[in-house]
PDB file of C-alpha atoms in Angstrom:
ATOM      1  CA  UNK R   1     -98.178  95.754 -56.104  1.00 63.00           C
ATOM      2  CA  UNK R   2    -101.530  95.245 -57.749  1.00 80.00           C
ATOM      3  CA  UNK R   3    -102.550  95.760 -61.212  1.00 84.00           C
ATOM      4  CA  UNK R   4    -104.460  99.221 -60.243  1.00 83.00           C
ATOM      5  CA  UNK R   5    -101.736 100.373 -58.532  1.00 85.00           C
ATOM      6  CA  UNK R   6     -99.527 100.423 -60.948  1.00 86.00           C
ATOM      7  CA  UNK R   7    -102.052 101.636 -63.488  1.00 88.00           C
ATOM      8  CA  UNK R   8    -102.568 104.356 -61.627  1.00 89.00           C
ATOM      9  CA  UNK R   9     -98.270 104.502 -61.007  1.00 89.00           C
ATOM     10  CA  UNK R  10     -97.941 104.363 -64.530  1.00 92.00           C
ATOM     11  CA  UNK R  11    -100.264 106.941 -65.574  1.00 93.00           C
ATOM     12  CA  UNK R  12     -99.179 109.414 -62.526  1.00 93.00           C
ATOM     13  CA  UNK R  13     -95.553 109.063 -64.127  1.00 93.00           C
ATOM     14  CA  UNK R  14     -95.977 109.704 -67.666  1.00 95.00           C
ATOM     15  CA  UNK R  15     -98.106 112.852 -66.747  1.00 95.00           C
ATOM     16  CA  UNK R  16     -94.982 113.915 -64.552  1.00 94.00           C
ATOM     17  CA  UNK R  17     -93.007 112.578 -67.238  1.00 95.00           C
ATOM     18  CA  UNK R  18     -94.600 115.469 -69.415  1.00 96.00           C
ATOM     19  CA  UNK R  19     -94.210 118.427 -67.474  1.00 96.00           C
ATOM     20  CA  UNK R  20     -90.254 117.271 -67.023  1.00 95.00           C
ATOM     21  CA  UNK R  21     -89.964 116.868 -71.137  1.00 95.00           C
ATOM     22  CA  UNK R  22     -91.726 120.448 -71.639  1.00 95.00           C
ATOM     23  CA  UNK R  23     -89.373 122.224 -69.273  1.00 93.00           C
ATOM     24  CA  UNK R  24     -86.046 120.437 -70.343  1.00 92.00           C
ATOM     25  CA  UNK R  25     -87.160 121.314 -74.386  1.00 90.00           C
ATOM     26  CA  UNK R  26     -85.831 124.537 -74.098  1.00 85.00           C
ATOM     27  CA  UNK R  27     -82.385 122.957 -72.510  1.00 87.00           C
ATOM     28  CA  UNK R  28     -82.165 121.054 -75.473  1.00 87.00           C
ATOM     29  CA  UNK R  29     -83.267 123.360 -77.984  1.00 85.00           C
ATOM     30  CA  UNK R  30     -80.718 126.296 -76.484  1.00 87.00           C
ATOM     31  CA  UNK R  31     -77.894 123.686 -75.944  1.00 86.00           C
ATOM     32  CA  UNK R  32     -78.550 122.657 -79.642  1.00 79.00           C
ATOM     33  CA  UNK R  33     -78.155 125.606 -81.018  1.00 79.00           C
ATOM     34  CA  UNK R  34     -76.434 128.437 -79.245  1.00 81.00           C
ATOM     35  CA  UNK R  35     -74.381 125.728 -76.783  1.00 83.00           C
ATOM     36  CA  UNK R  36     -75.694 127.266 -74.254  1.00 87.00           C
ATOM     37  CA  UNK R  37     -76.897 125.477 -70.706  1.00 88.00           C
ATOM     38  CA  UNK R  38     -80.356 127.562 -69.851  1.00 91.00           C
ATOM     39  CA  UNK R  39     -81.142 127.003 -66.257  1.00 93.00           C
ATOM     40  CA  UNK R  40     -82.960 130.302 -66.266  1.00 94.00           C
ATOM     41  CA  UNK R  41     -85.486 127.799 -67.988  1.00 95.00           C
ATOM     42  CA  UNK R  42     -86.706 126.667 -64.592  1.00 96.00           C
ATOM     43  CA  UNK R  43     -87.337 130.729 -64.190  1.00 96.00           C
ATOM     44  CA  UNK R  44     -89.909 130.405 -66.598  1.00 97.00           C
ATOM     45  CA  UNK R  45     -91.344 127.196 -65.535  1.00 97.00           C
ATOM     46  CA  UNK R  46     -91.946 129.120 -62.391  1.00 97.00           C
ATOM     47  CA  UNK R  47     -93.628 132.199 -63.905  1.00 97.00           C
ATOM     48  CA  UNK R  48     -95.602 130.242 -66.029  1.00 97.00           C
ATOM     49  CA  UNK R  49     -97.315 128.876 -62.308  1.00 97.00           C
ATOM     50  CA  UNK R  50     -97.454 131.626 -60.660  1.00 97.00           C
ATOM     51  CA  UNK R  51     -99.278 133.646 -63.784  1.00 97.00           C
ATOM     52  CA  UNK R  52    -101.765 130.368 -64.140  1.00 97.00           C
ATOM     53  CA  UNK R  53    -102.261 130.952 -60.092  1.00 97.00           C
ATOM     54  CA  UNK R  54    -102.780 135.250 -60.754  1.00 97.00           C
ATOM     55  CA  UNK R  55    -104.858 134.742 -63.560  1.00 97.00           C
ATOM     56  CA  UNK R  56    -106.881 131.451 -62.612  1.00 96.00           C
ATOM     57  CA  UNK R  57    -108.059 133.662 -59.152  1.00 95.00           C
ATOM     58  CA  UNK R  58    -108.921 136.897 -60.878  1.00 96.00           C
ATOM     59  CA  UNK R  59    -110.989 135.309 -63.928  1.00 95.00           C
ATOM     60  CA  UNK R  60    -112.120 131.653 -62.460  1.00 93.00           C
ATOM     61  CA  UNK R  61    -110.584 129.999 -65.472  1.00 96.00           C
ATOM     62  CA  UNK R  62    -107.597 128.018 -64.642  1.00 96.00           C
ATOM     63  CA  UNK R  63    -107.175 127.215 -68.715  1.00 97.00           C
ATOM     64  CA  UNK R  64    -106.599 131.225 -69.343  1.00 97.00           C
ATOM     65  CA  UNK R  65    -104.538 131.657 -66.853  1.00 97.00           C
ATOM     66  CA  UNK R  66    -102.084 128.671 -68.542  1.00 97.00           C
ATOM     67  CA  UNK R  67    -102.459 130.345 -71.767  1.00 97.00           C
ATOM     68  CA  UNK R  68    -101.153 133.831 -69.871  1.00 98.00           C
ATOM     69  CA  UNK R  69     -98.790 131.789 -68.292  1.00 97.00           C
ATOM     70  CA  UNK R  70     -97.314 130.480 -71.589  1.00 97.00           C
ATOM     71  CA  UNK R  71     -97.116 133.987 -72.774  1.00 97.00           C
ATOM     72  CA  UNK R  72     -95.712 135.875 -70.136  1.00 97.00           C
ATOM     73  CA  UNK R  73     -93.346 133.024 -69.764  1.00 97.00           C
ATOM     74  CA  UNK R  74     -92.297 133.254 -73.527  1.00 96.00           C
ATOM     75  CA  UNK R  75     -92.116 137.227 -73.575  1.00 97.00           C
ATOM     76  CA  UNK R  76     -90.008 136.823 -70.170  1.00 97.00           C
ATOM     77  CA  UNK R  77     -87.146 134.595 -72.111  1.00 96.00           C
ATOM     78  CA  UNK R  78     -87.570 137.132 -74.700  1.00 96.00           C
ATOM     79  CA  UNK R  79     -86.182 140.172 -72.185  1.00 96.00           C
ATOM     80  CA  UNK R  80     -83.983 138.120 -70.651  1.00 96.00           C
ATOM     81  CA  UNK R  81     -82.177 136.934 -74.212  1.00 94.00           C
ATOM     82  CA  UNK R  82     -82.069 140.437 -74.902  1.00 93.00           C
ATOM     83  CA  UNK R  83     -80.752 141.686 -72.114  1.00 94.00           C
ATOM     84  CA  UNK R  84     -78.416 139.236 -70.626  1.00 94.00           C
ATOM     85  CA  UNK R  85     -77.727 136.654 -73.521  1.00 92.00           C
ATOM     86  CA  UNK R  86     -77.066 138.228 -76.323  1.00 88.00           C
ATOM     87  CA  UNK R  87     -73.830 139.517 -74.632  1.00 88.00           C
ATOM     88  CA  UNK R  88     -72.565 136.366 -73.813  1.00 87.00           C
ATOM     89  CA  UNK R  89     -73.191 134.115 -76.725  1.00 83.00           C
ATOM     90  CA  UNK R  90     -69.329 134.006 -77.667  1.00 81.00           C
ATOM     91  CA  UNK R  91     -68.229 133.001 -73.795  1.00 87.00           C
ATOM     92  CA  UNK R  92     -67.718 129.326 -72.682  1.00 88.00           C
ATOM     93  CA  UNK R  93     -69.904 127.004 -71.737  1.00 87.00           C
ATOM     94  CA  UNK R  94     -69.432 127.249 -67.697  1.00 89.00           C
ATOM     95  CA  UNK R  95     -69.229 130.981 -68.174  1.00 93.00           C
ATOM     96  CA  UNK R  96     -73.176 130.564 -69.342  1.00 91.00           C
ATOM     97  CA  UNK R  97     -74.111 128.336 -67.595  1.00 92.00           C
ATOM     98  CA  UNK R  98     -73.727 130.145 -64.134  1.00 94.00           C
ATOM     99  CA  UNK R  99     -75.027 133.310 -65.511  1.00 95.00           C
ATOM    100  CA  UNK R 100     -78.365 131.542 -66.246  1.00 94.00           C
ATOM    101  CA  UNK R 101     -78.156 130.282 -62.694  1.00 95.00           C
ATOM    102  CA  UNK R 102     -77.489 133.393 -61.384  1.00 96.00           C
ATOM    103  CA  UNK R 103     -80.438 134.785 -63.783  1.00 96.00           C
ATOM    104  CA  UNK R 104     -82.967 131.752 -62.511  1.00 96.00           C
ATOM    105  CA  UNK R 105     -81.357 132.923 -58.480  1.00 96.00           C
ATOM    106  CA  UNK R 106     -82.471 136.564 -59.179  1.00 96.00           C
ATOM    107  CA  UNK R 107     -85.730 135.984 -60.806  1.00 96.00           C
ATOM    108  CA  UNK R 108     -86.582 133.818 -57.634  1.00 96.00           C
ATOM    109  CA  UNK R 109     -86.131 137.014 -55.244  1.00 96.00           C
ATOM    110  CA  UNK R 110     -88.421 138.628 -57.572  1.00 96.00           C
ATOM    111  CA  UNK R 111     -91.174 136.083 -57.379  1.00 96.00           C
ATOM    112  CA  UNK R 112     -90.486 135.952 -53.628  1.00 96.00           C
ATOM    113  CA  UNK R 113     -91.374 140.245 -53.707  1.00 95.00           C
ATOM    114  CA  UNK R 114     -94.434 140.060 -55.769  1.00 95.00           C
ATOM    115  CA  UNK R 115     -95.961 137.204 -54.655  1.00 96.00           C
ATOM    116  CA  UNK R 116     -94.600 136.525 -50.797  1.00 94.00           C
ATOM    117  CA  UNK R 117     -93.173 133.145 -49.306  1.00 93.00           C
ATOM    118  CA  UNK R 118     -96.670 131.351 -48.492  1.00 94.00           C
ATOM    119  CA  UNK R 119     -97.195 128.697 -50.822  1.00 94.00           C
ATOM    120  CA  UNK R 120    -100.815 129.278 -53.269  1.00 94.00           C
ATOM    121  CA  UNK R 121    -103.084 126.743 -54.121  1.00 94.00           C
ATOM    122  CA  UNK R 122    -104.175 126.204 -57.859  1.00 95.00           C
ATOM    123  CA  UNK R 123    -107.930 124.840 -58.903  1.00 92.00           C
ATOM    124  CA  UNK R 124    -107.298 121.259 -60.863  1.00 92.00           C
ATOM    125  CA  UNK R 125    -109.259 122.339 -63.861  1.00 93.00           C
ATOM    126  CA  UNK R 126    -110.995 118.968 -64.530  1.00 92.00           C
ATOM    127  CA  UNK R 127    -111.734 117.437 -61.278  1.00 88.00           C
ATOM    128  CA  UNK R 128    -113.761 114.187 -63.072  1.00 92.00           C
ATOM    129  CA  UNK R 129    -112.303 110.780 -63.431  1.00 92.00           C
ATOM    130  CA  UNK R 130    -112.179 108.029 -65.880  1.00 92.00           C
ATOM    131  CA  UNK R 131    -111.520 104.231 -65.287  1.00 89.00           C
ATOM    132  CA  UNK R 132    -109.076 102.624 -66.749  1.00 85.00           C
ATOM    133  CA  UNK R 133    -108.676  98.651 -66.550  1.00 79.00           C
ATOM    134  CA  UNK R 134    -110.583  99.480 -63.266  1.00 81.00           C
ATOM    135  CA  UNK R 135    -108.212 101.833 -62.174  1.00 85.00           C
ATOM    136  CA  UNK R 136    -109.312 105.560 -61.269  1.00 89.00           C
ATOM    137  CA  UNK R 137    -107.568 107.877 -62.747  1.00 91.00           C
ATOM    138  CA  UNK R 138    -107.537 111.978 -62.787  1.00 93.00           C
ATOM    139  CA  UNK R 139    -108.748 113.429 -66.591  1.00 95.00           C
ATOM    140  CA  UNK R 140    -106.577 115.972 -65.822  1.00 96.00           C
ATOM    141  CA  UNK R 141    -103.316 113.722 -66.005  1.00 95.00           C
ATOM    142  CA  UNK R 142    -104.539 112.297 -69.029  1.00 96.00           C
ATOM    143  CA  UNK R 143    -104.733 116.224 -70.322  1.00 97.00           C
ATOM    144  CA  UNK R 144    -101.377 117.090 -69.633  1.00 97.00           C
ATOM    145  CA  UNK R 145    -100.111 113.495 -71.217  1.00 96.00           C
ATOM    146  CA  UNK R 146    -102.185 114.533 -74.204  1.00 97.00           C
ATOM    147  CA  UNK R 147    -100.615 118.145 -74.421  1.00 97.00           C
ATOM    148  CA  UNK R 148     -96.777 116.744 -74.095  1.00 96.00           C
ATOM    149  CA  UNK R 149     -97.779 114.457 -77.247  1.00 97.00           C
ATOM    150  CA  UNK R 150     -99.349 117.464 -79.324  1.00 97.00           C
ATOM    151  CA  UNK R 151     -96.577 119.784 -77.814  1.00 96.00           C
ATOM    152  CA  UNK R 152     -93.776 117.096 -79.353  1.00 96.00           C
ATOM    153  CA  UNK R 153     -95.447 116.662 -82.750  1.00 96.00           C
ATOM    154  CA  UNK R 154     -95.588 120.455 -83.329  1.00 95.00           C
ATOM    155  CA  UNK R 155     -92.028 120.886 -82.375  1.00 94.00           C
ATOM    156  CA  UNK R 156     -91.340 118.295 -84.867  1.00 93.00           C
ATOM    157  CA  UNK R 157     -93.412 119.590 -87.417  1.00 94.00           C
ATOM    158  CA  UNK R 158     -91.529 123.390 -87.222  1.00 93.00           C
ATOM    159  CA  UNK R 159     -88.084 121.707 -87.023  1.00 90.00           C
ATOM    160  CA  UNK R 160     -88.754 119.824 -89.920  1.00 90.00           C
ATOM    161  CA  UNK R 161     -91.226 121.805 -91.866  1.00 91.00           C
ATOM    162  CA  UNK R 162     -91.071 125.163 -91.975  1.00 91.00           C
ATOM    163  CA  UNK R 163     -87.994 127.627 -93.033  1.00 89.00           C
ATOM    164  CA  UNK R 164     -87.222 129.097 -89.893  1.00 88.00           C
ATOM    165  CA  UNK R 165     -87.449 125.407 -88.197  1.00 87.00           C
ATOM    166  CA  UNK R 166     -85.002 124.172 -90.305  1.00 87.00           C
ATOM    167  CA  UNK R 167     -82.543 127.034 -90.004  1.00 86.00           C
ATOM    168  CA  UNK R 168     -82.398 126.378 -86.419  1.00 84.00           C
ATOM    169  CA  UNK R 169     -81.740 122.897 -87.284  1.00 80.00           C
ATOM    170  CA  UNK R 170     -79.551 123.215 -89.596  1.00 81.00           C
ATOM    171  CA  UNK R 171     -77.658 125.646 -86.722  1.00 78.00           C
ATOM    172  CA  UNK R 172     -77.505 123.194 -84.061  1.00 72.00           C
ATOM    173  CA  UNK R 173     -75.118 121.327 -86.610  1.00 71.00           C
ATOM    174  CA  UNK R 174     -73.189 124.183 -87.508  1.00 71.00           C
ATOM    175  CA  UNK R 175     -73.807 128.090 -86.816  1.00 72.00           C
ATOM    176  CA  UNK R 176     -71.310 129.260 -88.814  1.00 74.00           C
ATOM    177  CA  UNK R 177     -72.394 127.303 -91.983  1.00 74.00           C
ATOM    178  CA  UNK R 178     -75.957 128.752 -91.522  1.00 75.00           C
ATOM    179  CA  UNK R 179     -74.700 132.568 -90.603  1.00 74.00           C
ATOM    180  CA  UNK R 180     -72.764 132.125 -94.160  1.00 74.00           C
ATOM    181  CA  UNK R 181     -75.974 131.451 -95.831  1.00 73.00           C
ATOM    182  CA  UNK R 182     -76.705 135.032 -94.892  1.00 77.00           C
ATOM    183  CA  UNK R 183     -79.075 134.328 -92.201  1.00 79.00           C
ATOM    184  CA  UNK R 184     -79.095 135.739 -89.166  1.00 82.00           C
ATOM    185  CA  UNK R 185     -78.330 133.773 -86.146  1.00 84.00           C
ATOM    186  CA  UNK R 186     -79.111 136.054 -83.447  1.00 85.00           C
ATOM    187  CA  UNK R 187     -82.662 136.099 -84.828  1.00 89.00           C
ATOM    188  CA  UNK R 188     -82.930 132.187 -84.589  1.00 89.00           C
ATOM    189  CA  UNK R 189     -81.210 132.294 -80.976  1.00 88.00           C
ATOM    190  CA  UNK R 190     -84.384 135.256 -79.933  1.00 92.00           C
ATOM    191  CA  UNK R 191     -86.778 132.677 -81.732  1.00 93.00           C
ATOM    192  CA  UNK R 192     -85.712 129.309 -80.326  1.00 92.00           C
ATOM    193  CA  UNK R 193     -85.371 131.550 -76.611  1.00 92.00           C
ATOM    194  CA  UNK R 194     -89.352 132.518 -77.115  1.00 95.00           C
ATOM    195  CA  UNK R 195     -90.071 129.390 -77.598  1.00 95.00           C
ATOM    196  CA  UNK R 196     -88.213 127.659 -75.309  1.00 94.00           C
ATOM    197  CA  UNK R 197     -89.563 130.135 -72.218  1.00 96.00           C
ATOM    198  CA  UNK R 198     -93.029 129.848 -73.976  1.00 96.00           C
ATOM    199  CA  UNK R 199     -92.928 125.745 -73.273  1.00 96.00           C
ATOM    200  CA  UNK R 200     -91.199 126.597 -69.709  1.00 96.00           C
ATOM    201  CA  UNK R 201     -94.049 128.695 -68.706  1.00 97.00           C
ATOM    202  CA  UNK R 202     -96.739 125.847 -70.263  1.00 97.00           C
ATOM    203  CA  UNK R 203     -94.978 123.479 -67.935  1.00 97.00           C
ATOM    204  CA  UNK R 204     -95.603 125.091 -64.913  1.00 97.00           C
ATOM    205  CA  UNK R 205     -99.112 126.572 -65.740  1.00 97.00           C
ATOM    206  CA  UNK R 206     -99.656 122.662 -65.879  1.00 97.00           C
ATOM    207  CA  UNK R 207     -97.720 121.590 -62.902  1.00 96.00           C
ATOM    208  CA  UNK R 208     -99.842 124.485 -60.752  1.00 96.00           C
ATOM    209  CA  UNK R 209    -102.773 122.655 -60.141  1.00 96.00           C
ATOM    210  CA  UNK R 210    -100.987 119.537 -59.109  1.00 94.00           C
ATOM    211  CA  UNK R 211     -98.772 121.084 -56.694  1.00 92.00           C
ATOM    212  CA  UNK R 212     -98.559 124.216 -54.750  1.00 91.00           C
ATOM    213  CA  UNK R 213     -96.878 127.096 -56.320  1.00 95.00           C
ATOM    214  CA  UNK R 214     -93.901 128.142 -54.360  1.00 94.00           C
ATOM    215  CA  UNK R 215     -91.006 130.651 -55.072  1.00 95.00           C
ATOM    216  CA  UNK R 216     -88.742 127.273 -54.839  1.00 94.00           C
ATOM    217  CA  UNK R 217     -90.470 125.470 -57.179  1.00 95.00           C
ATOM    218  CA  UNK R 218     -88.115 125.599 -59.817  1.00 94.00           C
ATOM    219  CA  UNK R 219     -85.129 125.227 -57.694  1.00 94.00           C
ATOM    220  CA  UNK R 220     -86.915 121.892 -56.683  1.00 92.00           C
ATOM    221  CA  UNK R 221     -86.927 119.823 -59.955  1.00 93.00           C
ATOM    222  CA  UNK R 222     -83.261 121.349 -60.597  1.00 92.00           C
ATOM    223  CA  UNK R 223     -82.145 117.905 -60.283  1.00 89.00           C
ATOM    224  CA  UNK R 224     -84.622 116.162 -62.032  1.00 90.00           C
ATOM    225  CA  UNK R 225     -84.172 118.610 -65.018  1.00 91.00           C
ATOM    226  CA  UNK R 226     -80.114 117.267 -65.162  1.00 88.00           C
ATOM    227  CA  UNK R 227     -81.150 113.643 -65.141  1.00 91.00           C
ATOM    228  CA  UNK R 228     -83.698 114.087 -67.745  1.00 92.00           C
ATOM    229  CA  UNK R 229     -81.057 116.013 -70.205  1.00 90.00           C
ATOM    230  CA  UNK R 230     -78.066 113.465 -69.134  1.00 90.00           C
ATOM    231  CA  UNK R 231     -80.020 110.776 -69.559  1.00 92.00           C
ATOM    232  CA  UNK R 232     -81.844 111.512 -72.717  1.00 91.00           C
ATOM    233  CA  UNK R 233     -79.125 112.979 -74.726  1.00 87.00           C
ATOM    234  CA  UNK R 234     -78.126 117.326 -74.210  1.00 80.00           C
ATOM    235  CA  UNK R 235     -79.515 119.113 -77.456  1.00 77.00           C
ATOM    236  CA  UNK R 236     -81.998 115.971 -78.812  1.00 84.00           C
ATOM    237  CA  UNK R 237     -85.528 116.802 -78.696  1.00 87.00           C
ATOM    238  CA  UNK R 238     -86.591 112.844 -78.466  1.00 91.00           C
ATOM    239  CA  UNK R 239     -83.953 112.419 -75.688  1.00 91.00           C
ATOM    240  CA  UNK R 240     -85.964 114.850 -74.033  1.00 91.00           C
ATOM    241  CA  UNK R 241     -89.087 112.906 -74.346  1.00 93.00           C
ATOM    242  CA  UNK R 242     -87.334 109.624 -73.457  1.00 94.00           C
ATOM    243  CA  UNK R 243     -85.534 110.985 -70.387  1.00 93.00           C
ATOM    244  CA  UNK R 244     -88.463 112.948 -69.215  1.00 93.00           C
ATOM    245  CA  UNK R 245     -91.024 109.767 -69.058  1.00 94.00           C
ATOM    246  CA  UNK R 246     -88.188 107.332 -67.770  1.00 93.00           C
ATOM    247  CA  UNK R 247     -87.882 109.676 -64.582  1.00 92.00           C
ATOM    248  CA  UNK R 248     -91.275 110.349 -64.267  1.00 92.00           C
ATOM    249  CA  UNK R 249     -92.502 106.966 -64.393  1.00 91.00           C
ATOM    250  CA  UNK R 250     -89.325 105.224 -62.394  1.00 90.00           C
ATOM    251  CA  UNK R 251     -90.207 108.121 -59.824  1.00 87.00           C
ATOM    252  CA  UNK R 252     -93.689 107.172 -59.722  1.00 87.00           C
ATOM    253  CA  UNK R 253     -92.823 103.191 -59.492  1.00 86.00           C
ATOM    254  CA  UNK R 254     -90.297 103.677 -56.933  1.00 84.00           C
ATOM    255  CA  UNK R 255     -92.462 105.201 -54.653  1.00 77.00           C
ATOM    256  CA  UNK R 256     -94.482 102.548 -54.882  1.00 78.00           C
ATOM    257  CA  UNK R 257     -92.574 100.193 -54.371  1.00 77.00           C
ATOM    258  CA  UNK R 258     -90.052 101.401 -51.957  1.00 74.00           C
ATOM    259  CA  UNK R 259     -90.261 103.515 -48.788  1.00 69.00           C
ATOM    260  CA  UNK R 260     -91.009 107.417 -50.565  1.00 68.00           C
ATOM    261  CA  UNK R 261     -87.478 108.259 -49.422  1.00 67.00           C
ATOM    262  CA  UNK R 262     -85.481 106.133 -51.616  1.00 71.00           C
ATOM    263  CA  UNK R 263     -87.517 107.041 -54.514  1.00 73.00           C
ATOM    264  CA  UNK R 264     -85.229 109.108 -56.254  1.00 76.00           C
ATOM    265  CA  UNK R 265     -82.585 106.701 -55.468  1.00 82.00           C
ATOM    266  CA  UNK R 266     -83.626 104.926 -58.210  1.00 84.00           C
ATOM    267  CA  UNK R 267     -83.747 107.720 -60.407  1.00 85.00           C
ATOM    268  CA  UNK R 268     -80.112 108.531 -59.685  1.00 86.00           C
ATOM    269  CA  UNK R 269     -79.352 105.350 -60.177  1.00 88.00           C
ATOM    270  CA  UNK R 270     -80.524 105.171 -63.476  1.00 89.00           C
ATOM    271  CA  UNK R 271     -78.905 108.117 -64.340  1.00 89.00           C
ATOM    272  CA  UNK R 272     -75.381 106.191 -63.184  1.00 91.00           C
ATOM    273  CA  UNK R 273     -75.894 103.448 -64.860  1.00 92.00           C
ATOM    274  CA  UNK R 274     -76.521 105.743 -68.557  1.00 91.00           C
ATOM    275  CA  UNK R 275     -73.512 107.667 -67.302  1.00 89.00           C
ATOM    276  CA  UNK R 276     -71.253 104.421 -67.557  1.00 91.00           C
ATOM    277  CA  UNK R 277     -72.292 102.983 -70.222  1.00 90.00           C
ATOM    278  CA  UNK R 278     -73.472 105.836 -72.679  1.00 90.00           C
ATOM    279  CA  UNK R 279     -72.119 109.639 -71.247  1.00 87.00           C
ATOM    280  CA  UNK R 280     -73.380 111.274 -74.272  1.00 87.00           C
ATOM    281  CA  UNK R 281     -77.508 109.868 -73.459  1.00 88.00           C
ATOM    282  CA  UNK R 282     -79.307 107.542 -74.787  1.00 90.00           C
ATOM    283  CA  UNK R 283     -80.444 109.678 -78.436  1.00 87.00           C
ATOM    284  CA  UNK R 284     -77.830 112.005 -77.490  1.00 77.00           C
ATOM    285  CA  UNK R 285     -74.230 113.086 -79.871  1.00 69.00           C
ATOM    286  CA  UNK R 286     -71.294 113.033 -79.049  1.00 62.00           C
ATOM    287  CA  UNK R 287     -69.984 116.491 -78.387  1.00 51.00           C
ATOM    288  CA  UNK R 288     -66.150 118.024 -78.311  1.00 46.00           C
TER     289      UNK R 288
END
């Protein structure tokens, strides 16, 4: 492998790195605090695209139709917390689990009537290049690299700084400590859904241009989504980070190194090998 190749191998993974860590926040950040596995997240992720896709044809600006993406991704969560969620809180974990599949299942027949079966293409909004040791590389991967890194510090910053932050912190310790304090949980569980669809739909606004958008889509990183969260540690916002960039970048490697089938060999592999020796993830707790 030359040095440009893997530049460019590196780079190509840390971008898809990004767009795994901003769809498994809301994973974390629902596991975290309500103990709840949110596949219906890949719903979102999915919405977000296709909006970006809607948007990006009818106004020519690929940038507003990520923005609408984000939104109607976040106001999405926001009916389905309300509707479907909020009854189940107090059920076990399988129990929601499945009904978020079943929720992510559903929403992809509705995608599937509004939009048809045909895949669409999305415009790359920045189609200039930069070198980089002498290795081209896509501005636009560099963007979405860029947005990750801005998207983790603000998460960081309202987790740790602000009120309602740290009441959903302090809840993904203990929820009944923090509903004694007189606040109200179900408001921080409607909050942390927002913004968890919100990131969801800002994941595949950005993943639109670099694929194309298809009802399956978020069916098709299903399994990438469980080795990021397994391997970087269910409910830990860094473990997200970590686990996101270590598949995207081993997925990128692999496949240049290896024949493009046994690419996410390695990627399972990796996620054995964590398994063994650490179950709980690399920055993750150990849970009952």
């Amino acid at each position: 492998m030359t040095m440009q190749l893997f530049i460019s191998g590196v780079i190509f993974g840390l971008s898809l790195g990004s767009i795994f860590f901003l769809m498994t926040i809301g994973l974390s950040l629902c596991f975290g605090l309500m103990r709840i596995i949110s596949l219906d997240q890949l719903l979102y992720y999915s919405v977000g695209a296709y909006i970006t896709y809607s948007v990006g044809l009818l106004t020519g600006n690929v940038w507003l139709g990520i923005a609408a993406g984000v939104i109607v991704g976040g106001l999405t969560a926001l009916a389905v917390e309300r509707i479907v969620f909020r009854r189940i809180y107090d059920r076990d974990l399988p129990f929601t689990m499945i009904t978020s599949f079943g929720v992510l299942i559903g929403g992809v027949g509705v995608i599937k009537y509004f939009w048809g079966l045909v895949p669409r293409p999305v415009a790359e909004p920045i189609a200039a290049q930069v070198f980089i040791a002498g290795t081209e590389i896509p501005i636009y991967r560099l963007v979405i690299i860029g947005i990750a890194a801005l998207v983790y510090v603000g998460i960081w910053l309202f987790l740790n700084r602000t009120i309602i932050g740290k009441a959903i912190r302090a809840g993904t310790e203990d929820v009944e400590h923090v509903e004694g304090l007189g606040i109200n949980v179900y408001r921080l569980f409607t909050i942390t859904f927002v913004i968890a669809g919100g990131l969801s739909g800002l994941a595949g606004g950005l993943q639109a241009p670099l694929i194309m958008v298809d009802p399956q889509m978020g069916l098709d990183v299903l399994a990438f989504v469980f080795m990021v969260v397994i391997i970087g540690g269910l409910g830990s916002l860094p473990g997200a980070l970590l686990g996101g960039l270590l598949i995207g970048v081993s997925e990128a490697l692999a496949g240049l190194v290896f024949q493009p089938s046994m690419k996410s060999a390695v990627s399972f592999g990796l996620l054995i090998l964590v398994l063994l020796l650490r179950p709980q993830g690399l920055l993750g707790k150990e849970v009952r």
